[in-house]
PDB file of C-alpha atoms in Angstrom:
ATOM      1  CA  UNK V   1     -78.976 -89.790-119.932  1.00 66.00           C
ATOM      2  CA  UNK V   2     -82.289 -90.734-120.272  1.00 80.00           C
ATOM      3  CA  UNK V   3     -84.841 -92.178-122.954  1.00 88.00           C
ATOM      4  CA  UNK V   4     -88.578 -91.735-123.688  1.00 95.00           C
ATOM      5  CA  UNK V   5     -90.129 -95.054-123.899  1.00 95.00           C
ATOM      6  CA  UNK V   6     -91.361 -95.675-127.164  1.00 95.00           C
ATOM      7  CA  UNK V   7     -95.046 -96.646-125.371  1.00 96.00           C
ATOM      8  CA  UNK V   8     -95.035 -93.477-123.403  1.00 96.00           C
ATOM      9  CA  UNK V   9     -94.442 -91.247-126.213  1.00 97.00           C
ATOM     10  CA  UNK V  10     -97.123 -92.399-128.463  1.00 97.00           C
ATOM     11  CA  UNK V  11     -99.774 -91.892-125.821  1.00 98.00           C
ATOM     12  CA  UNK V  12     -98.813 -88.381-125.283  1.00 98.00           C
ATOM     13  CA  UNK V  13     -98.697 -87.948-129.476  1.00 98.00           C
ATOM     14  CA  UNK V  14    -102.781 -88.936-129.254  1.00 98.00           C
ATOM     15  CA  UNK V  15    -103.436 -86.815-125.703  1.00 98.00           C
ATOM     16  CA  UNK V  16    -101.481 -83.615-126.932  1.00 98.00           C
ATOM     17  CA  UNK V  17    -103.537 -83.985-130.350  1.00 98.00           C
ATOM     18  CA  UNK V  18    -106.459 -84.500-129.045  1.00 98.00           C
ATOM     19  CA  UNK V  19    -106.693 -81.588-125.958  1.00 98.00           C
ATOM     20  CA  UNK V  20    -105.386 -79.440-128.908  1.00 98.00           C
ATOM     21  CA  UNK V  21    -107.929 -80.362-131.135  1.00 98.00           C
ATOM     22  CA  UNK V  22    -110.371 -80.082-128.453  1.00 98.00           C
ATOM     23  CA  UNK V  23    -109.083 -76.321-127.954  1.00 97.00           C
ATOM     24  CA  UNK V  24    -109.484 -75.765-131.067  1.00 98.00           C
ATOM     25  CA  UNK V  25    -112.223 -77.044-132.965  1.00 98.00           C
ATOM     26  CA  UNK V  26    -114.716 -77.213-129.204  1.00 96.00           C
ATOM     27  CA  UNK V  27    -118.176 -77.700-130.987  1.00 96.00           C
ATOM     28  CA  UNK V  28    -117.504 -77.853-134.681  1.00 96.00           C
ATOM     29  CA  UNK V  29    -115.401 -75.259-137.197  1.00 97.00           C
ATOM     30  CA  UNK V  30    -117.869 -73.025-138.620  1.00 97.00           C
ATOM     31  CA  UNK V  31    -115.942 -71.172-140.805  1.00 97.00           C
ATOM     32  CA  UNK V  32    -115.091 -74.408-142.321  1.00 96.00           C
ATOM     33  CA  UNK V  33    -118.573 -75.205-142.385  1.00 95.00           C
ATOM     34  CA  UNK V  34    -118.601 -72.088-145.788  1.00 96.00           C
ATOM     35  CA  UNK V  35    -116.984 -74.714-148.003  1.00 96.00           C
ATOM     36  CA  UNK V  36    -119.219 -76.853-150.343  1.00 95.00           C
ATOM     37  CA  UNK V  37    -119.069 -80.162-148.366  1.00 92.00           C
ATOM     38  CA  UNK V  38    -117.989 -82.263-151.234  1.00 92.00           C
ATOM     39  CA  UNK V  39    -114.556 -79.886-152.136  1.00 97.00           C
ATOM     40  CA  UNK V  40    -111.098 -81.375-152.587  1.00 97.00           C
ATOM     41  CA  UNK V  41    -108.176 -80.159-152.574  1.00 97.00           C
ATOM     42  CA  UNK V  42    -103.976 -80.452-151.469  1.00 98.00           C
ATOM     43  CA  UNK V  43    -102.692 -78.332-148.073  1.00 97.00           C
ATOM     44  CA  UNK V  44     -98.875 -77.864-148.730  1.00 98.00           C
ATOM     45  CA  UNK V  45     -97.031 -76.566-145.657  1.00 98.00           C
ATOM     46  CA  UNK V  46     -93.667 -74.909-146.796  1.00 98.00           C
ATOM     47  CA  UNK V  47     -91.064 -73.293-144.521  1.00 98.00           C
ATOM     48  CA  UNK V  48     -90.491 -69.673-144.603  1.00 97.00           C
ATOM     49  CA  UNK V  49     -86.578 -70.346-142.483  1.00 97.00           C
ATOM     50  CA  UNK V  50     -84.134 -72.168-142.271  1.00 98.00           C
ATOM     51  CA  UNK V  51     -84.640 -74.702-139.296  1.00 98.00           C
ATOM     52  CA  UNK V  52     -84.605 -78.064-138.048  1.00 98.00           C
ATOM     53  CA  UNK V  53     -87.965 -80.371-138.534  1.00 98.00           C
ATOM     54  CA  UNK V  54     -89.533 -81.920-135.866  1.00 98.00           C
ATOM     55  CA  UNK V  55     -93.141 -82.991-135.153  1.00 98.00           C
ATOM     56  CA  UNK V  56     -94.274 -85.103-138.087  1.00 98.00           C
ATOM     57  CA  UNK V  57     -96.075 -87.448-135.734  1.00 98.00           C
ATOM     58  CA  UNK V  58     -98.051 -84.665-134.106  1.00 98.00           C
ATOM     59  CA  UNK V  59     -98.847 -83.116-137.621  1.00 98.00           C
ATOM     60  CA  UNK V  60     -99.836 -86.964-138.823  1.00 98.00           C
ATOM     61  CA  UNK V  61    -101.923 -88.003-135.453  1.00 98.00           C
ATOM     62  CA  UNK V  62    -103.814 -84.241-136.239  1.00 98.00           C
ATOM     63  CA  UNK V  63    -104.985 -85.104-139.858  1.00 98.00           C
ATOM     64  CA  UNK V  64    -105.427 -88.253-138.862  1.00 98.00           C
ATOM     65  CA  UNK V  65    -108.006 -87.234-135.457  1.00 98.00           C
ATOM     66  CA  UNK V  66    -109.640 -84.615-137.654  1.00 98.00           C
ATOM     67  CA  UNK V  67    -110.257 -86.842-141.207  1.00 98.00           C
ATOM     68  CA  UNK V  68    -108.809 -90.184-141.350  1.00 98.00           C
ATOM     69  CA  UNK V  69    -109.574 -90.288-144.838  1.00 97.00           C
ATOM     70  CA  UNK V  70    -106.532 -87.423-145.871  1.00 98.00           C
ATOM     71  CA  UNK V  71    -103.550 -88.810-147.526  1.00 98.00           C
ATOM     72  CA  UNK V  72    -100.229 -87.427-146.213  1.00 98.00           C
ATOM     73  CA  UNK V  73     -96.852 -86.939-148.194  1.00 98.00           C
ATOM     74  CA  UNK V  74     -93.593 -85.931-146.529  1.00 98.00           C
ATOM     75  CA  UNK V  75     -90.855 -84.073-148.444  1.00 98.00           C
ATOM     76  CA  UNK V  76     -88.574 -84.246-144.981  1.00 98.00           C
ATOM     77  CA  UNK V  77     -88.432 -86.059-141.614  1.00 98.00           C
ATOM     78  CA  UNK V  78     -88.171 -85.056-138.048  1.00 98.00           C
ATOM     79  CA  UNK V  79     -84.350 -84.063-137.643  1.00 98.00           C
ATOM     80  CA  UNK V  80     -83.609 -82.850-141.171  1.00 98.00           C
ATOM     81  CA  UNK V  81     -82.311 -79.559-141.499  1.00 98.00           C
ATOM     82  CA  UNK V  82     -84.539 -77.931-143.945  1.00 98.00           C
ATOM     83  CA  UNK V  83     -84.445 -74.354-145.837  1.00 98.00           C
ATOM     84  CA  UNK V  84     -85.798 -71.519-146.419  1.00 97.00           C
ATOM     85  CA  UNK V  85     -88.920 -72.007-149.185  1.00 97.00           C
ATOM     86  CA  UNK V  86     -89.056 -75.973-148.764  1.00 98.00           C
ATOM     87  CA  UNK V  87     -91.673 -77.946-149.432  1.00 98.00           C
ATOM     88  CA  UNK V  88     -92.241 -80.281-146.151  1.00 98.00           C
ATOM     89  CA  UNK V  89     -95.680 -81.769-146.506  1.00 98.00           C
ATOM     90  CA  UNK V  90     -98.564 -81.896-149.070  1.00 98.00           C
ATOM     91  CA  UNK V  91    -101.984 -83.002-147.456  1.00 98.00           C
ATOM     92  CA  UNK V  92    -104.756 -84.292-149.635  1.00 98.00           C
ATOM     93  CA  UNK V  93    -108.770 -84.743-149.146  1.00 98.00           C
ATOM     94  CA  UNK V  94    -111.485 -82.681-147.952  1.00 98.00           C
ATOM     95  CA  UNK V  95    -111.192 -78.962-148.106  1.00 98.00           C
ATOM     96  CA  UNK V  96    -113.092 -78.626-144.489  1.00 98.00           C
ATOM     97  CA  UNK V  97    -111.037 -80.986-142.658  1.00 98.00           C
ATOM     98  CA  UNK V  98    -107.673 -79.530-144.180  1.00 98.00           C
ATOM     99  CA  UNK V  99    -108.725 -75.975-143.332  1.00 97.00           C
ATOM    100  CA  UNK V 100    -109.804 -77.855-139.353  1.00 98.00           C
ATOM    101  CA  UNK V 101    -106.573 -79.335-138.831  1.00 98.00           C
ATOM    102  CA  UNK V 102    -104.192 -76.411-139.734  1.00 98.00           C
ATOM    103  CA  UNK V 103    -103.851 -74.602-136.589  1.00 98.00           C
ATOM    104  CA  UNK V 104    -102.932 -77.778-134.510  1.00 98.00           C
ATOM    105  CA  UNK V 105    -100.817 -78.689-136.927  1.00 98.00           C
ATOM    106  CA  UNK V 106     -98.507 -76.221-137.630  1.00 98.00           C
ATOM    107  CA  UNK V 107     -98.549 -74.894-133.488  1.00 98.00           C
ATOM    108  CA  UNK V 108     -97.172 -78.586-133.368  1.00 98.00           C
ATOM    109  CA  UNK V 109     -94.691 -78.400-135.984  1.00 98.00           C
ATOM    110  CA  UNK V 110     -93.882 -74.891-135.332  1.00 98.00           C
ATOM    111  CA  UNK V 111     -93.063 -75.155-131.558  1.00 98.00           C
ATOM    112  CA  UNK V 112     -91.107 -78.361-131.639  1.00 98.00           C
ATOM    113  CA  UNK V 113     -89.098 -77.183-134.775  1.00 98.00           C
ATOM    114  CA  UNK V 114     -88.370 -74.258-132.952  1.00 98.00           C
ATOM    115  CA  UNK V 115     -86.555 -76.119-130.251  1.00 98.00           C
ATOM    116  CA  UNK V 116     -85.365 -78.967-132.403  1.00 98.00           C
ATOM    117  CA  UNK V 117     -83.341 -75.577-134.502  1.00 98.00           C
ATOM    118  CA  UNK V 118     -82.169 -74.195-131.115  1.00 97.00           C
ATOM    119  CA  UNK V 119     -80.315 -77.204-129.615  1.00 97.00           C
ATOM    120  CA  UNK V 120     -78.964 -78.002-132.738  1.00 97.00           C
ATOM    121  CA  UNK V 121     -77.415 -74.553-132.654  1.00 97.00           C
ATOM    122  CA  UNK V 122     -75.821 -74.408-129.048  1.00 97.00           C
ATOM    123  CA  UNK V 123     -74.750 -78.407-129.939  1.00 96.00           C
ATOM    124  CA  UNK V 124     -72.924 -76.998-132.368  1.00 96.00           C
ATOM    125  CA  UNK V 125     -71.398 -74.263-130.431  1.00 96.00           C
ATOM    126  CA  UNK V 126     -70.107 -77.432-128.047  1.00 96.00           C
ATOM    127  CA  UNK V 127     -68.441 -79.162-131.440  1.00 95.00           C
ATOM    128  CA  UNK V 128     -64.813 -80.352-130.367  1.00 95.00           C
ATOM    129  CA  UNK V 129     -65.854 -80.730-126.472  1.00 96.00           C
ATOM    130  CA  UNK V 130     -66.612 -83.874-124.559  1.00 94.00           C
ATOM    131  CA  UNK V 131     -69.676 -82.319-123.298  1.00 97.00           C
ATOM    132  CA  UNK V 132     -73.512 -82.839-124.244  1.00 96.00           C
ATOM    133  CA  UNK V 133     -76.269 -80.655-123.870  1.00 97.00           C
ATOM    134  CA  UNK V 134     -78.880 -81.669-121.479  1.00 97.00           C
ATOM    135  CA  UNK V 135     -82.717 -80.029-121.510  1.00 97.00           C
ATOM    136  CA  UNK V 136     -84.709 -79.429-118.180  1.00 96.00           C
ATOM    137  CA  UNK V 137     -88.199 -79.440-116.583  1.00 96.00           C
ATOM    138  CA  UNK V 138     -88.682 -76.060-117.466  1.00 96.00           C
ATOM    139  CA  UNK V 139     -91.391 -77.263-120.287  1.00 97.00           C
ATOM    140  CA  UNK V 140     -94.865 -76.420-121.354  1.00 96.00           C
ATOM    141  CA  UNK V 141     -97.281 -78.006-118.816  1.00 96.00           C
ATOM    142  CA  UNK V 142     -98.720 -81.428-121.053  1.00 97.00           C
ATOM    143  CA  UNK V 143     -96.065 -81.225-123.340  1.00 98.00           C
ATOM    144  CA  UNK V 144     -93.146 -82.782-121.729  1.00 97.00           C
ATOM    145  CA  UNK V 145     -92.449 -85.597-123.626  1.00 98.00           C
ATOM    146  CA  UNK V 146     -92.783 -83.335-126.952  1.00 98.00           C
ATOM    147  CA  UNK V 147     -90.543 -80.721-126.047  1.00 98.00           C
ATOM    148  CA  UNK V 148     -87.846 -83.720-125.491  1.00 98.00           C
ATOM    149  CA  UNK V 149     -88.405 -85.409-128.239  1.00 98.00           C
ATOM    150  CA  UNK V 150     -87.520 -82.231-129.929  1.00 98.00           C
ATOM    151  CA  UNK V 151     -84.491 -81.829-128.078  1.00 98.00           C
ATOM    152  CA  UNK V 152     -83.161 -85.520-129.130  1.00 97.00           C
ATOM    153  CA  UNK V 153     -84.072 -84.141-132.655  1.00 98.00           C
ATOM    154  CA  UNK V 154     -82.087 -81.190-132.282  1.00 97.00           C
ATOM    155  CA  UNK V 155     -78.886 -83.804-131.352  1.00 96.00           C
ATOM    156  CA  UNK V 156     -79.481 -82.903-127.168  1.00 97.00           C
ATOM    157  CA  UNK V 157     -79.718 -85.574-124.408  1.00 97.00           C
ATOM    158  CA  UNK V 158     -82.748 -85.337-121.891  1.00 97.00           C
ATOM    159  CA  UNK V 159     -82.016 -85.141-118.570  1.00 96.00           C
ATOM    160  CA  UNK V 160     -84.650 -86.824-116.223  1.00 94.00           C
ATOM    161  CA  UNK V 161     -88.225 -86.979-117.488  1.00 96.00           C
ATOM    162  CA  UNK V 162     -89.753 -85.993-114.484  1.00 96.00           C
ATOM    163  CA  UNK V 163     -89.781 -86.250-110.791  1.00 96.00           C
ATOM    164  CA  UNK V 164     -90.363 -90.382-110.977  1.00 95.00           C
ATOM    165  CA  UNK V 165     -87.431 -91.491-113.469  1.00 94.00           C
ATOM    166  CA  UNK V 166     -84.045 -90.013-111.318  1.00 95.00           C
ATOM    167  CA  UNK V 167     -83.119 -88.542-108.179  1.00 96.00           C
ATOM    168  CA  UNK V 168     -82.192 -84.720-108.012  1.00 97.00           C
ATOM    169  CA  UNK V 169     -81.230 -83.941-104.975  1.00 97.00           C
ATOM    170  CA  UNK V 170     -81.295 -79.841-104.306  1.00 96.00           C
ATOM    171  CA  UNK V 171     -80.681 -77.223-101.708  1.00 94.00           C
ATOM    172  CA  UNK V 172     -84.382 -77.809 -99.916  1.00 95.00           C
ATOM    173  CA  UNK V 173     -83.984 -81.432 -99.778  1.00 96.00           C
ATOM    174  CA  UNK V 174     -80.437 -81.094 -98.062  1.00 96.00           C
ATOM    175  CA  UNK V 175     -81.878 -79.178 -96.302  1.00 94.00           C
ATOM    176  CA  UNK V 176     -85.220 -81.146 -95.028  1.00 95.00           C
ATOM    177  CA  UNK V 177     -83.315 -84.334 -94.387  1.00 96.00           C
ATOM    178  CA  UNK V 178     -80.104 -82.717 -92.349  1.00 95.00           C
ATOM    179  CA  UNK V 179     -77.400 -83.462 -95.116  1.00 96.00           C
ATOM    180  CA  UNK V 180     -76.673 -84.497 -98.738  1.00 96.00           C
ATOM    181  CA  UNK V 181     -75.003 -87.579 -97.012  1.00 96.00           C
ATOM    182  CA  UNK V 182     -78.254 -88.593 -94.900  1.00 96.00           C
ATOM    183  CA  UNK V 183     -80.294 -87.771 -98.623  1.00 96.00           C
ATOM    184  CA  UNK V 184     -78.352 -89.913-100.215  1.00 96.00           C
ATOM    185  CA  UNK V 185     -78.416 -92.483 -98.239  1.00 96.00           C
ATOM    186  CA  UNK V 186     -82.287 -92.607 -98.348  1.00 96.00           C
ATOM    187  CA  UNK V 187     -82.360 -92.132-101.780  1.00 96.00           C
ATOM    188  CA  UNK V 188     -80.577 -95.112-102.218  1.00 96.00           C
ATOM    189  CA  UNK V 189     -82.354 -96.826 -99.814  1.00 96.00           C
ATOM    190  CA  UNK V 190     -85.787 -96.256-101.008  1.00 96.00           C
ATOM    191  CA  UNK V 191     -85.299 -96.769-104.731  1.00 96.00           C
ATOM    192  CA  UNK V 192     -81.755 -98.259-105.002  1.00 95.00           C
ATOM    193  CA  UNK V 193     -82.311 -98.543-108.709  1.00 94.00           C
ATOM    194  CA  UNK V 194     -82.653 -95.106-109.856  1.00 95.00           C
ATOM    195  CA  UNK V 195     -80.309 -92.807-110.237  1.00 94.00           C
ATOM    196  CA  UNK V 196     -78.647 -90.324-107.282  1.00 96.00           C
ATOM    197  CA  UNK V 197     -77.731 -86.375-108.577  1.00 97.00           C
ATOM    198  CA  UNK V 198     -76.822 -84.091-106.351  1.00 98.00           C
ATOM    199  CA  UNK V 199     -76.356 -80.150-106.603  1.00 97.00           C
ATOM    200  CA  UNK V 200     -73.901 -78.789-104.838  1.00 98.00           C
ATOM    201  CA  UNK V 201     -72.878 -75.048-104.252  1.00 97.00           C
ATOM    202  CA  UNK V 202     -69.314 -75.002-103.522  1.00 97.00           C
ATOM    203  CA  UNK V 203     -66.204 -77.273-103.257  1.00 97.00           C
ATOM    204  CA  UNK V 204     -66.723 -77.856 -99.513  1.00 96.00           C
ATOM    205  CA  UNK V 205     -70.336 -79.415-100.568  1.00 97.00           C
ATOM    206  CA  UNK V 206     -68.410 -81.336-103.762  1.00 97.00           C
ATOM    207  CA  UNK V 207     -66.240 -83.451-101.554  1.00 96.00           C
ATOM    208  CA  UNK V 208     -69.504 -84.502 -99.297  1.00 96.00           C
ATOM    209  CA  UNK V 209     -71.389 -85.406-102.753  1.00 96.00           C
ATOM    210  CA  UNK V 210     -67.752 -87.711-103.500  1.00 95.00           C
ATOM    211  CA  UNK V 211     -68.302 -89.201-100.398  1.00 95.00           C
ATOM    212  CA  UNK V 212     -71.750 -90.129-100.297  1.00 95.00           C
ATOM    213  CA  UNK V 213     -72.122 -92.290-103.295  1.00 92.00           C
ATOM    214  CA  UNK V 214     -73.878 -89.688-105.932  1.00 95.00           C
ATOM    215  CA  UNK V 215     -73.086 -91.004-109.650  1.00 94.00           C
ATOM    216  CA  UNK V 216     -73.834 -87.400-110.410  1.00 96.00           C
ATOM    217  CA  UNK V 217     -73.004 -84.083-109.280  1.00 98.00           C
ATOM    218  CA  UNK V 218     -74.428 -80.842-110.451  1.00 98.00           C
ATOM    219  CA  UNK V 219     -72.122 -77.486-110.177  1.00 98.00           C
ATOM    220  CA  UNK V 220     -74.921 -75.008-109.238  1.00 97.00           C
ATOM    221  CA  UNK V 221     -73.780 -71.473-110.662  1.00 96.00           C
ATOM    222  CA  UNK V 222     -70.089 -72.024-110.119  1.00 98.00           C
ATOM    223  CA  UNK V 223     -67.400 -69.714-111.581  1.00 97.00           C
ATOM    224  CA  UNK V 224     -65.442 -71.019-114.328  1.00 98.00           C
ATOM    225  CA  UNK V 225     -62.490 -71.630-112.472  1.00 98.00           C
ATOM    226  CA  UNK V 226     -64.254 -73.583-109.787  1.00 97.00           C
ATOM    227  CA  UNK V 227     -65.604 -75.537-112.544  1.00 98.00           C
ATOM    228  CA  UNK V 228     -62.012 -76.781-113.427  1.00 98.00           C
ATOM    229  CA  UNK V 229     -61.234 -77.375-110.109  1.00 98.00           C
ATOM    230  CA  UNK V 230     -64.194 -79.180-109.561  1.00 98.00           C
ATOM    231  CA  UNK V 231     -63.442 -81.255-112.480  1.00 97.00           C
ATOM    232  CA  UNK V 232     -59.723 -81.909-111.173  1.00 97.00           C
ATOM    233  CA  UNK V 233     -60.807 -83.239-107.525  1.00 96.00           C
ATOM    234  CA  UNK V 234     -63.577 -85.762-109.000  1.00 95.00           C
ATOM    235  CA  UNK V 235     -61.116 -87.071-111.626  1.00 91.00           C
ATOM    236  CA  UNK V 236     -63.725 -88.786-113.414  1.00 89.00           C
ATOM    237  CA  UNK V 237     -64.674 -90.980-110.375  1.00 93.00           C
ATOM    238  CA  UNK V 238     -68.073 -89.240-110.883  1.00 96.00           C
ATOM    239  CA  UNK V 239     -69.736 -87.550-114.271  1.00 97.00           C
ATOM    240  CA  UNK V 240     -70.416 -83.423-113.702  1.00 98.00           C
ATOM    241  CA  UNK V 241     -73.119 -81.209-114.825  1.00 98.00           C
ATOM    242  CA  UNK V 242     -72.702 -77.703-114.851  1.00 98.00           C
ATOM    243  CA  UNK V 243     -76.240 -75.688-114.674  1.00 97.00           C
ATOM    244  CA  UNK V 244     -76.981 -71.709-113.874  1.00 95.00           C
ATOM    245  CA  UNK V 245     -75.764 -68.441-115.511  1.00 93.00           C
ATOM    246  CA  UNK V 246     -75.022 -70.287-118.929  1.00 96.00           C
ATOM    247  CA  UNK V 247     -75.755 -69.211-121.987  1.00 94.00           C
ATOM    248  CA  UNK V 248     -75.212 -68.360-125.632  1.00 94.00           C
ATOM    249  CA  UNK V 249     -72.432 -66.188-124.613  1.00 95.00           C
ATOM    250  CA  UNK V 250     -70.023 -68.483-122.452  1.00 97.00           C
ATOM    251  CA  UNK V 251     -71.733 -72.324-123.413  1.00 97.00           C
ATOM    252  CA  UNK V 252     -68.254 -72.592-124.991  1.00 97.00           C
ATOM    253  CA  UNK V 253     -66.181 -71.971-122.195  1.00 97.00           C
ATOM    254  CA  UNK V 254     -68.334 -73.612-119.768  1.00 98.00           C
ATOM    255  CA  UNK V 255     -67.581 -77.063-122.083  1.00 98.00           C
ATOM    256  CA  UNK V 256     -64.277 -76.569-122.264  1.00 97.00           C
ATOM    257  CA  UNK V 257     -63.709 -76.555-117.972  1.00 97.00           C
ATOM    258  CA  UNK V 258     -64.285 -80.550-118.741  1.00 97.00           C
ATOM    259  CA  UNK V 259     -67.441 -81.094-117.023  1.00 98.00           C
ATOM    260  CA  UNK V 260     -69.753 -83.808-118.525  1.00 97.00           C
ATOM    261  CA  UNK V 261     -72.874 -82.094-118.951  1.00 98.00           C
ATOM    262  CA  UNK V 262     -74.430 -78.864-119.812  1.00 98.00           C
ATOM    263  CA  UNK V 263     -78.133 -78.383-118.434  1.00 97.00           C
ATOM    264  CA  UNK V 264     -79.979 -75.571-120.237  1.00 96.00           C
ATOM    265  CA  UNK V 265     -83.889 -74.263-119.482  1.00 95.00           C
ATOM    266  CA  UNK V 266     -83.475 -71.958-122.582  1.00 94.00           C
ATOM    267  CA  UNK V 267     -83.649 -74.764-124.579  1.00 96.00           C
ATOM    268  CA  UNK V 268     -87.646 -75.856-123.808  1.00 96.00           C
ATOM    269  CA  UNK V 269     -88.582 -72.195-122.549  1.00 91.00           C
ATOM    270  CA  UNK V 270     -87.549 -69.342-124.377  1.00 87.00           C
ATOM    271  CA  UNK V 271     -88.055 -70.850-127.908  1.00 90.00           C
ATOM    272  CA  UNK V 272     -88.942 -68.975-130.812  1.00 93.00           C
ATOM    273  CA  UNK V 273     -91.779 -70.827-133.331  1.00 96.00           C
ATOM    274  CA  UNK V 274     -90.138 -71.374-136.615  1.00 98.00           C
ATOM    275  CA  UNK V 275     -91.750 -69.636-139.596  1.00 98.00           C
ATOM    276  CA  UNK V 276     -94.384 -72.400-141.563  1.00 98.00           C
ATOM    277  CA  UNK V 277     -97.113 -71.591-143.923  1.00 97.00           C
ATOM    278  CA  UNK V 278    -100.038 -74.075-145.086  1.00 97.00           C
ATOM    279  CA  UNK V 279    -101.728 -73.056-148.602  1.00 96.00           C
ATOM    280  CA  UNK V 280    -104.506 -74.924-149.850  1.00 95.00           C
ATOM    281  CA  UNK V 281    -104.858 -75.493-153.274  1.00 94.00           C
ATOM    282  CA  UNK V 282    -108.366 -76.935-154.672  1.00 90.00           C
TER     283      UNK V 282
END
């Protein structure tokens, strides 16, 4: 579906970090500030579960905001399934600035290995099926970009990255502009280089999608069977996405009606944090 630019990405990396950071840290750690000054010593985060990594870069761009002068070793990289008990990073360098940069950097690593371990687990549910798992804007407000980076690290596709990239046409705009056949047709004619979906809520509305020139066509909570009928009358003249009322339970079945795509909020929004600890040693 649809990339992160390289360019993009790195300057969220520095503005998550640093509003983080900010959060954090405000006017200065003072419990930090009960360390001698001048003690060294290693920060070794280790996982406590079984999980996929993600959000090395994060972690890095931390240590590097807080104390450029700590020396970072990886034991894994983002998209590596990792165990329970692993070793993932050792830190090195001041004691204060370790202790500073913990919190931001396991939230980071935490929360985007969370949802990396997540889609990996309902990709696998779609093993032997066409279809690919595709995230949502249901995200954390500023972390867009990071919570679909950790969905391409968890082997999903990202659907649009926000309202600028791709055309989703939906009930209200139908609606507001007398027809998904008059809202295409603008959509095309504004910005005839991005992309044209449309959701649809029944067959009837299908056919008008078919006819209008959408290259893709969401099935907004449609039964199972409509889903294979849907998939019959478009024949593959247009790709599918099926959205609504899926989850864990029937992912599987929902695949195996033939449609395209799967689009899942649960993926970015109901994520549990994966298990990390950081221990200094001096």
């Amino acid at each position: 579906m649809h990339d992160i630019p390289p360019e993009l990405l790195g300057e969220a990396i520095l503005a998550n970090v640093q509003a983080a950071l900010t959060e954090d840290i405000g006017t200065g750690d003072i419990t930090a500030q009960l360390i001698p000054a001048g003690r060294t010593g290693c920060a070794r985060v280790i996982s406590r579960e079984k999980a996929v990594l993600c959000g090395t870069a994060w972690a890095d761009e931390a240590f590097r905001q807080v104390d450029p002068g700590l020396t970072i070793e990886w034991h894994a990289a983002d998209g590596d399934a990792i165990a329970a008990g692993q070793l993932l990073l050792q830190a090195c360098g001041p004691a204060r600035s370790l202790l500073s940069a913990e919190r931001t950097v396991l939230n980071f690593l935490q929360l985007l290995s969370g949802i990396a371990t997540r889609c990996s687990h309902f990709q696998h549910l779609l093993d032997g099926t066409s279809a690919r798992l595709l995230d949502t804007r249901k995200t954390l407000p500023g972390l867009r970009l990071a919570e679909k980076y950790a969905v391409r690290c968890g082997n999903g596709h990202n659907h649009r990255l926000g309202l600028y990239d791709a055309f989703l046409i939906k009930e209200n705009h139908i609606a507001a502009c007398g027809g998904i056949t008059q809202a295409v047709a603008s959509a095309q004619r504004l910005f005839p280089q991005r992309p044209v979906e449309v959701e649809v809520e029944t067959l009837d509305e299908l056919h008008v999608a078919l006819t209008s020139g959408a290259q893709l066509i969401m099935l907004d909570n449609f039964s199972l069977e409509d889903m294979r009928r849907a998939v019959a009358i478009t024949a593959g003249r247009v790709a599918l996405e099926a959205s609504g009322g899926i989850n864990e339970a029937n992912l599987r079945q929902v695949a195996e009606t033939g449609v395209d795509y799967i689009s899942l909020g649960t993926l970015t929004k109901d994520v549990k944090a994966i298990d990390l600890s950081m221990r200094l040693v001096l």
